[in-house]
Coordinates of C-alpha atoms in Angstrom, one line a residue:
M1 CA 8.9 -5.9 -2.3
R2 CA 9.0 -6.3 1.4
Y3 CA 12.4 -7.1 3.0
L4 CA 13.1 -8.2 6.6
F5 CA 16.6 -8.0 8.1
F6 CA 17.9 -9.3 11.4
T7 CA 20.5 -7.4 13.4
N8 CA 21.4 -9.4 16.5
T9 CA 24.7 -7.5 17.2
P10 CA 26.1 -4.0 16.5
A11 CA 28.2 -5.5 13.6
H12 CA 25.0 -6.7 11.9
V13 CA 23.6 -3.2 11.9
H14 CA 26.7 -2.0 10.0
L15 CA 26.5 -5.0 7.7
Y16 CA 23.0 -4.1 6.5
K17 CA 22.6 -0.4 7.0
Y18 CA 23.5 0.8 3.5
A19 CA 21.6 -2.0 1.8
V20 CA 18.5 -1.1 3.9
R21 CA 18.8 2.6 2.9
E22 CA 19.3 1.7 -0.8
L23 CA 16.3 -0.6 -0.9
Q24 CA 14.2 2.1 0.8
R25 CA 15.4 4.7 -1.7
Q26 CA 14.2 2.4 -4.5
G27 CA 10.7 2.3 -2.9
H28 CA 10.7 -1.0 -1.2
D29 CA 9.3 -1.7 2.3
V30 CA 12.0 -2.7 4.8
L31 CA 12.0 -3.7 8.4
I32 CA 14.8 -4.6 10.8
L33 CA 14.2 -6.9 13.7
G34 CA 16.9 -6.0 16.2
R35 CA 18.2 -7.4 19.5
D36 CA 19.0 -5.1 22.4
Y37 CA 22.6 -6.3 22.8
G38 CA 25.5 -4.0 23.3
C39 CA 24.9 -0.9 21.3
T40 CA 22.7 -2.5 18.6
K41 CA 19.7 -0.4 19.6
D42 CA 21.7 2.8 19.8
L43 CA 23.0 2.2 16.3
L44 CA 19.6 1.5 14.8
E45 CA 18.3 4.7 16.3
Y46 CA 21.4 6.8 15.3
Y47 CA 21.1 5.7 11.6
D48 CA 17.3 6.2 11.7
L49 CA 16.7 2.7 10.4
P50 CA 13.1 1.2 10.4
H51 CA 13.2 -1.3 13.2
E52 CA 11.5 -3.2 16.0
I53 CA 13.3 -4.7 19.0
Y54 CA 12.4 -8.4 19.5
G55 CA 14.2 -8.8 22.9
S56 CA 17.4 -8.3 24.8
C57 CA 20.5 -10.3 25.7
G58 CA 23.1 -9.9 28.3
T59 CA 26.9 -10.5 27.9
T60 CA 27.1 -13.4 30.4
K61 CA 27.5 -17.0 29.2
Y62 CA 24.1 -18.7 28.5
S63 CA 22.1 -15.5 28.8
L64 CA 21.0 -15.9 25.2
F65 CA 19.6 -19.4 25.8
K66 CA 17.4 -18.2 28.7
S67 CA 15.9 -15.6 26.4
L68 CA 15.2 -17.7 23.3
P69 CA 11.5 -18.6 23.9
F70 CA 10.6 -14.9 24.5
H71 CA 12.6 -13.9 21.4
Y72 CA 11.0 -16.4 19.1
V73 CA 7.5 -15.5 20.2
N74 CA 8.1 -11.8 19.4
I75 CA 9.9 -12.6 16.1
F76 CA 7.1 -14.8 14.8
R77 CA 4.5 -12.2 15.7
E78 CA 6.4 -9.5 13.9
V79 CA 7.0 -11.7 10.8
R80 CA 3.3 -12.5 10.6
R81 CA 2.5 -8.8 10.8
F82 CA 5.1 -7.6 8.3
K83 CA 4.7 -10.5 5.8
P84 CA 8.1 -10.2 4.1
D85 CA 9.0 -11.4 0.6
L86 CA 12.6 -12.1 1.5
I87 CA 14.5 -12.4 4.8
F88 CA 18.2 -11.6 5.5
G89 CA 20.1 -12.7 8.6
M90 CA 23.1 -14.5 10.0
G91 CA 21.7 -17.6 11.7
G92 CA 18.8 -19.3 13.4
Y93 CA 16.5 -16.4 14.1
A94 CA 16.3 -15.5 10.4
A95 CA 16.2 -19.1 9.2
H96 CA 13.4 -20.1 11.6
A97 CA 11.4 -17.0 10.9
G98 CA 11.5 -17.9 7.2
A99 CA 10.5 -21.5 7.9
V100 CA 7.5 -20.5 10.0
S101 CA 6.3 -17.9 7.5
R102 CA 7.4 -19.9 4.4
T103 CA 9.6 -17.0 3.3
P104 CA 12.9 -17.4 1.4
V105 CA 15.9 -16.7 3.6
V106 CA 19.4 -15.5 2.6
L107 CA 22.1 -16.0 5.3
V108 CA 25.4 -14.1 5.4
I109 CA 27.8 -16.2 7.5
D110 CA 31.5 -15.5 8.2
S111 CA 32.5 -17.6 11.2
E112 CA 33.4 -21.3 10.7
P113 CA 33.4 -22.2 14.5
T114 CA 29.6 -21.4 14.9
S115 CA 28.7 -25.0 13.9
L116 CA 25.5 -25.0 16.1
D117 CA 24.2 -22.0 14.2
H118 CA 25.0 -23.6 10.9
L119 CA 23.3 -26.8 11.9
V120 CA 20.0 -25.2 12.9
S121 CA 19.8 -22.6 10.1
R122 CA 21.1 -24.1 6.9
P123 CA 18.1 -26.5 6.2
F124 CA 15.9 -23.4 5.9
A125 CA 18.1 -21.1 3.8
K126 CA 17.5 -20.4 0.1
A127 CA 21.1 -19.2 -0.2
I128 CA 24.1 -18.9 2.1
L129 CA 26.8 -16.3 1.4
T130 CA 30.2 -16.4 2.9
P131 CA 33.6 -14.7 2.4
H132 CA 36.0 -16.3 -0.1
T133 CA 38.2 -17.4 2.8
F134 CA 35.5 -19.4 4.5
G135 CA 37.1 -22.8 5.3
K136 CA 34.3 -25.3 5.1
E137 CA 31.3 -26.3 3.0
I138 CA 27.9 -25.8 4.5
S139 CA 25.4 -26.8 1.9
E140 CA 24.7 -27.1 -1.9
N141 CA 23.3 -23.5 -2.0
H142 CA 26.5 -22.1 -0.5
Y143 CA 28.0 -19.2 -2.5
Q144 CA 31.1 -17.0 -1.8
F145 CA 31.9 -13.4 -2.4
R146 CA 35.4 -11.9 -2.6
G147 CA 35.6 -10.0 0.6
F148 CA 34.4 -10.0 4.2
K149 CA 31.1 -9.0 5.8
E150 CA 32.9 -5.8 6.8
T151 CA 33.4 -4.8 3.2
A152 CA 29.6 -4.0 3.3
Y153 CA 30.5 -0.9 5.3
L154 CA 34.2 -0.3 5.2
H155 CA 34.9 -0.8 1.5
P156 CA 36.4 2.4 0.1
D157 CA 33.3 2.9 -2.1
V158 CA 31.1 3.4 1.0
Y159 CA 33.2 4.4 4.0
E160 CA 34.3 7.9 4.7
P161 CA 34.9 9.6 8.2
S162 CA 31.8 11.4 9.5
V163 CA 33.6 13.8 11.9
D164 CA 37.0 15.2 12.8
I165 CA 37.6 12.4 15.3
R166 CA 40.7 13.9 16.9
D167 CA 38.7 17.0 17.7
E168 CA 35.9 14.8 19.0
L169 CA 38.3 12.9 21.3
G170 CA 40.2 16.0 22.4
L171 CA 43.5 14.8 20.9
D172 CA 46.4 16.8 19.5
P173 CA 47.0 16.4 15.8
D174 CA 50.1 14.3 16.3
E175 CA 49.1 12.5 19.5
K176 CA 49.5 8.8 19.3
F177 CA 46.6 6.7 20.6
V178 CA 45.7 3.1 21.0
V179 CA 42.3 1.3 21.1
V180 CA 42.1 -1.7 23.4
R181 CA 39.1 -4.0 23.1
F182 CA 38.2 -6.7 25.7
N183 CA 35.5 -9.2 24.9
A184 CA 32.9 -10.5 27.4
F185 CA 32.9 -14.0 25.7
G186 CA 29.2 -14.2 26.4
S187 CA 27.9 -15.2 23.0
H188 CA 26.9 -18.9 22.3
H189 CA 29.9 -19.3 19.9
D190 CA 32.3 -18.0 22.6
V191 CA 31.5 -20.7 25.2
G192 CA 34.7 -22.5 26.1
H193 CA 36.9 -19.7 24.8
Q194 CA 38.8 -16.9 26.5
G195 CA 41.0 -13.8 26.1
F196 CA 43.2 -11.7 28.3
T197 CA 43.0 -12.4 32.1
P198 CA 42.3 -9.3 34.3
E199 CA 46.0 -9.3 35.4
R200 CA 47.3 -9.3 31.9
R201 CA 44.8 -6.6 30.9
R202 CA 46.3 -4.3 33.5
E203 CA 49.9 -5.2 32.4
L204 CA 49.0 -4.6 28.8
I205 CA 47.4 -1.2 29.5
E206 CA 50.3 -0.1 31.6
M207 CA 52.8 -0.8 28.8
L208 CA 50.6 0.8 26.1
S209 CA 50.0 4.0 28.2
A210 CA 53.8 4.5 28.4
H211 CA 53.8 5.1 24.6
A212 CA 50.4 6.5 23.8
T213 CA 46.9 7.6 25.0
V214 CA 44.9 4.5 25.6
F215 CA 41.1 4.1 25.0
V216 CA 39.6 1.0 26.5
L217 CA 36.3 -0.6 25.3
D218 CA 35.6 -3.4 27.8
E219 CA 32.6 -5.8 27.6
S220 CA 34.0 -8.1 30.2
K221 CA 33.5 -6.2 33.4
E222 CA 36.7 -8.0 34.7
R223 CA 39.1 -5.1 34.4
N224 CA 41.8 -4.7 37.0
D225 CA 43.2 -1.3 35.9
G226 CA 43.3 0.3 39.3
D227 CA 44.8 3.8 38.8
V228 CA 46.2 3.2 35.3
D229 CA 45.7 6.2 33.1
T230 CA 43.2 5.3 30.3
R231 CA 40.3 7.0 28.5
P232 CA 36.8 5.5 28.4
F233 CA 34.8 5.1 25.2
D234 CA 32.6 8.0 26.0
F235 CA 31.7 8.9 22.4
H236 CA 28.7 7.5 20.4
P237 CA 29.4 4.0 19.2
A238 CA 28.5 5.0 15.7
L239 CA 31.9 6.8 15.6
V240 CA 34.0 3.7 16.4
H241 CA 35.2 3.2 12.8
D242 CA 36.3 6.8 12.6
V243 CA 38.3 6.2 15.9
L244 CA 39.8 2.9 14.5
A245 CA 40.8 4.6 11.2
E246 CA 42.8 7.3 13.0
A247 CA 44.3 5.0 15.8
D248 CA 47.9 4.0 15.7
L249 CA 47.1 0.5 17.0
L250 CA 44.3 -1.9 18.1
V251 CA 44.9 -4.6 20.6
A252 CA 42.0 -6.9 21.2
D253 CA 40.9 -10.4 22.3
T254 CA 37.8 -10.1 20.2
Q255 CA 37.1 -10.7 16.5
T256 CA 35.1 -8.3 14.4
M257 CA 36.9 -5.1 15.4
V258 CA 40.2 -6.7 14.4
T259 CA 39.0 -7.1 10.8
E260 CA 37.6 -3.6 10.9
A261 CA 40.9 -2.1 11.9
A262 CA 42.7 -4.1 9.1
L263 CA 40.3 -2.8 6.5
L264 CA 40.8 0.7 7.7
G265 CA 44.6 0.4 7.5
T266 CA 45.3 0.3 11.3
P267 CA 47.8 -2.2 12.7
A268 CA 45.9 -4.7 14.8
I269 CA 46.9 -7.4 17.3
R270 CA 44.4 -10.2 18.1
S271 CA 45.0 -12.7 21.0
N272 CA 42.4 -15.2 22.2
S273 CA 41.9 -19.0 22.3
F274 CA 40.5 -19.1 18.8
V275 CA 44.0 -18.4 17.5
G276 CA 45.8 -21.5 16.2
E277 CA 45.7 -24.2 13.5
N278 CA 41.9 -24.1 13.2
D279 CA 41.5 -20.4 13.2
M280 CA 39.0 -18.6 11.0
G281 CA 39.9 -18.1 7.3
N282 CA 39.5 -14.3 7.3
F283 CA 42.1 -13.8 10.1
I284 CA 44.5 -16.2 8.4
E285 CA 44.3 -14.2 5.2
L286 CA 44.6 -10.8 6.9
E287 CA 47.7 -12.0 8.7
A288 CA 49.2 -13.4 5.5
H289 CA 48.8 -9.9 3.9
G290 CA 50.6 -8.3 6.9
L291 CA 47.5 -6.5 8.2
I292 CA 47.0 -8.2 11.6
S293 CA 49.0 -10.3 14.0
N294 CA 47.3 -13.4 15.5
L295 CA 49.2 -14.2 18.7
K296 CA 48.6 -16.7 21.5
S297 CA 51.6 -15.8 23.7
F298 CA 51.0 -12.8 25.9
D299 CA 54.8 -12.0 25.8
E300 CA 54.5 -11.8 22.0
V301 CA 51.6 -9.5 22.3
M302 CA 53.5 -7.1 24.5
E303 CA 56.6 -7.2 22.3
R304 CA 54.7 -6.7 19.1
A305 CA 52.6 -3.9 20.5
E306 CA 55.6 -2.0 21.7
S307 CA 57.4 -2.5 18.4
L308 CA 54.5 -1.1 16.4
L309 CA 54.0 1.9 18.7
T310 CA 57.7 2.9 18.4
D311 CA 57.7 2.5 14.6
D312 CA 56.8 5.9 13.1
G313 CA 56.3 4.5 9.6
A314 CA 53.9 1.7 10.6
K315 CA 50.6 3.5 9.9
Q316 CA 51.7 4.6 6.4
R317 CA 52.8 1.0 5.5
W318 CA 49.5 -0.4 6.8
R319 CA 47.4 1.9 4.7
A320 CA 49.4 1.0 1.6
R321 CA 48.9 -2.7 2.4
R322 CA 45.2 -2.1 3.0
D323 CA 44.8 -0.4 -0.4
E324 CA 46.5 -3.2 -2.2
F325 CA 44.4 -5.8 -0.3
L326 CA 41.0 -4.2 -1.0
A327 CA 41.8 -3.6 -4.7
D328 CA 39.9 -6.8 -5.8
K329 CA 37.4 -7.0 -3.0
V330 CA 33.7 -6.4 -3.6
N331 CA 31.5 -3.8 -2.0
L332 CA 29.2 -6.3 -0.2
T333 CA 26.4 -3.8 0.1
E334 CA 26.0 -3.9 -3.7
V335 CA 25.9 -7.7 -3.6
I336 CA 23.2 -7.7 -0.9
V337 CA 21.1 -5.3 -2.9
Q338 CA 21.5 -7.4 -6.0
V339 CA 20.5 -10.5 -4.1
A340 CA 17.4 -8.7 -2.7
L341 CA 16.3 -7.4 -6.1
S342 CA 16.8 -10.8 -7.7
Y343 CA 14.5 -12.3 -5.0
G344 CA 17.4 -14.3 -3.6
A345 CA 18.3 -16.0 -6.9
V346 CA 22.0 -15.7 -6.3
E347 CA 23.0 -17.8 -9.3
R348 CA 22.3 -14.8 -11.5
I349 CA 24.8 -12.5 -9.7
G350 CA 28.2 -12.3 -11.3
S351 CA 30.1 -11.3 -8.1
L352 CA 29.0 -14.6 -6.4
S353 CA 30.4 -18.0 -7.1
R354 CA 29.8 -21.6 -5.9
H355 CA 31.7 -22.1 -2.8
S356 CA 34.9 -24.1 -2.8
V357 CA 36.9 -24.9 0.3
P358 CA 40.2 -22.9 0.3
A359 CA 43.3 -25.1 -0.1

């Protein structure tokens, strides 16, 4: 069989990397079509995954839309050349590649607000897989798995630290450290949304640095730190999960990394304009299990962060909560491989069920 995977962001590389390796191990031909966005290309090279880059995308609003014609020309050319039997992806690129080449497509979707992507991709999908927390119905061929997309690479069955990350970062054995993640809000699903302002970013970092070493990962290019003492993310991006697993706290105005921290047993605070009554189901569930805090008020962010950093027992409690939470969650890599080997006939797979909107 010939399998084609789309990785448009770094998180997509992690989502599919173990499935790609397993399918290769079983003797199948696999190709990844990747977008040069953030560290996506670096990760594909680091993991030595078979790939071609179909184009690039900046982190400014609307930069993706300007690149679409060029992207689609390259994608359609590669699809005709590779001739896949089954395509995996998370949205329009994969769906339209399947439509043009008449190839079955399986979509893995986890974000309810990306309605435009759902609209342009669902008519062409043989199956759509979502987490059990996904809060809306997409189509008749919509199935759910018990977990999140991050359980493809952070489930205990597959994740283990690759290095001594404290040694890699130059940290003492008991030195507290915090990861701060600022989003660029440049993706199409981020239009109209926002996170911390530059002024509040500085105020946040000043407070955190009084209690711990602070590592800042910033896509926004709007920092206003001045001379605040922080450490840059100057390690390879493939080590970010090892960093998150060892950190005492994550504070972010982004999405995926918050879920990753929760599944690694690290306290996480998320604050952006997505937070509220119509928030995504995965973040609602993670908060209900005491793994993350979804906060709109900046004052609450500051208070909660300081409280966690001065609580010496927080990390141990979070790891116990994480273990309990993951006890009944699937290793999504196994599910993806099963779907691939069944040629996308997901109704045969016991770990998938017809989607029903959570109450």
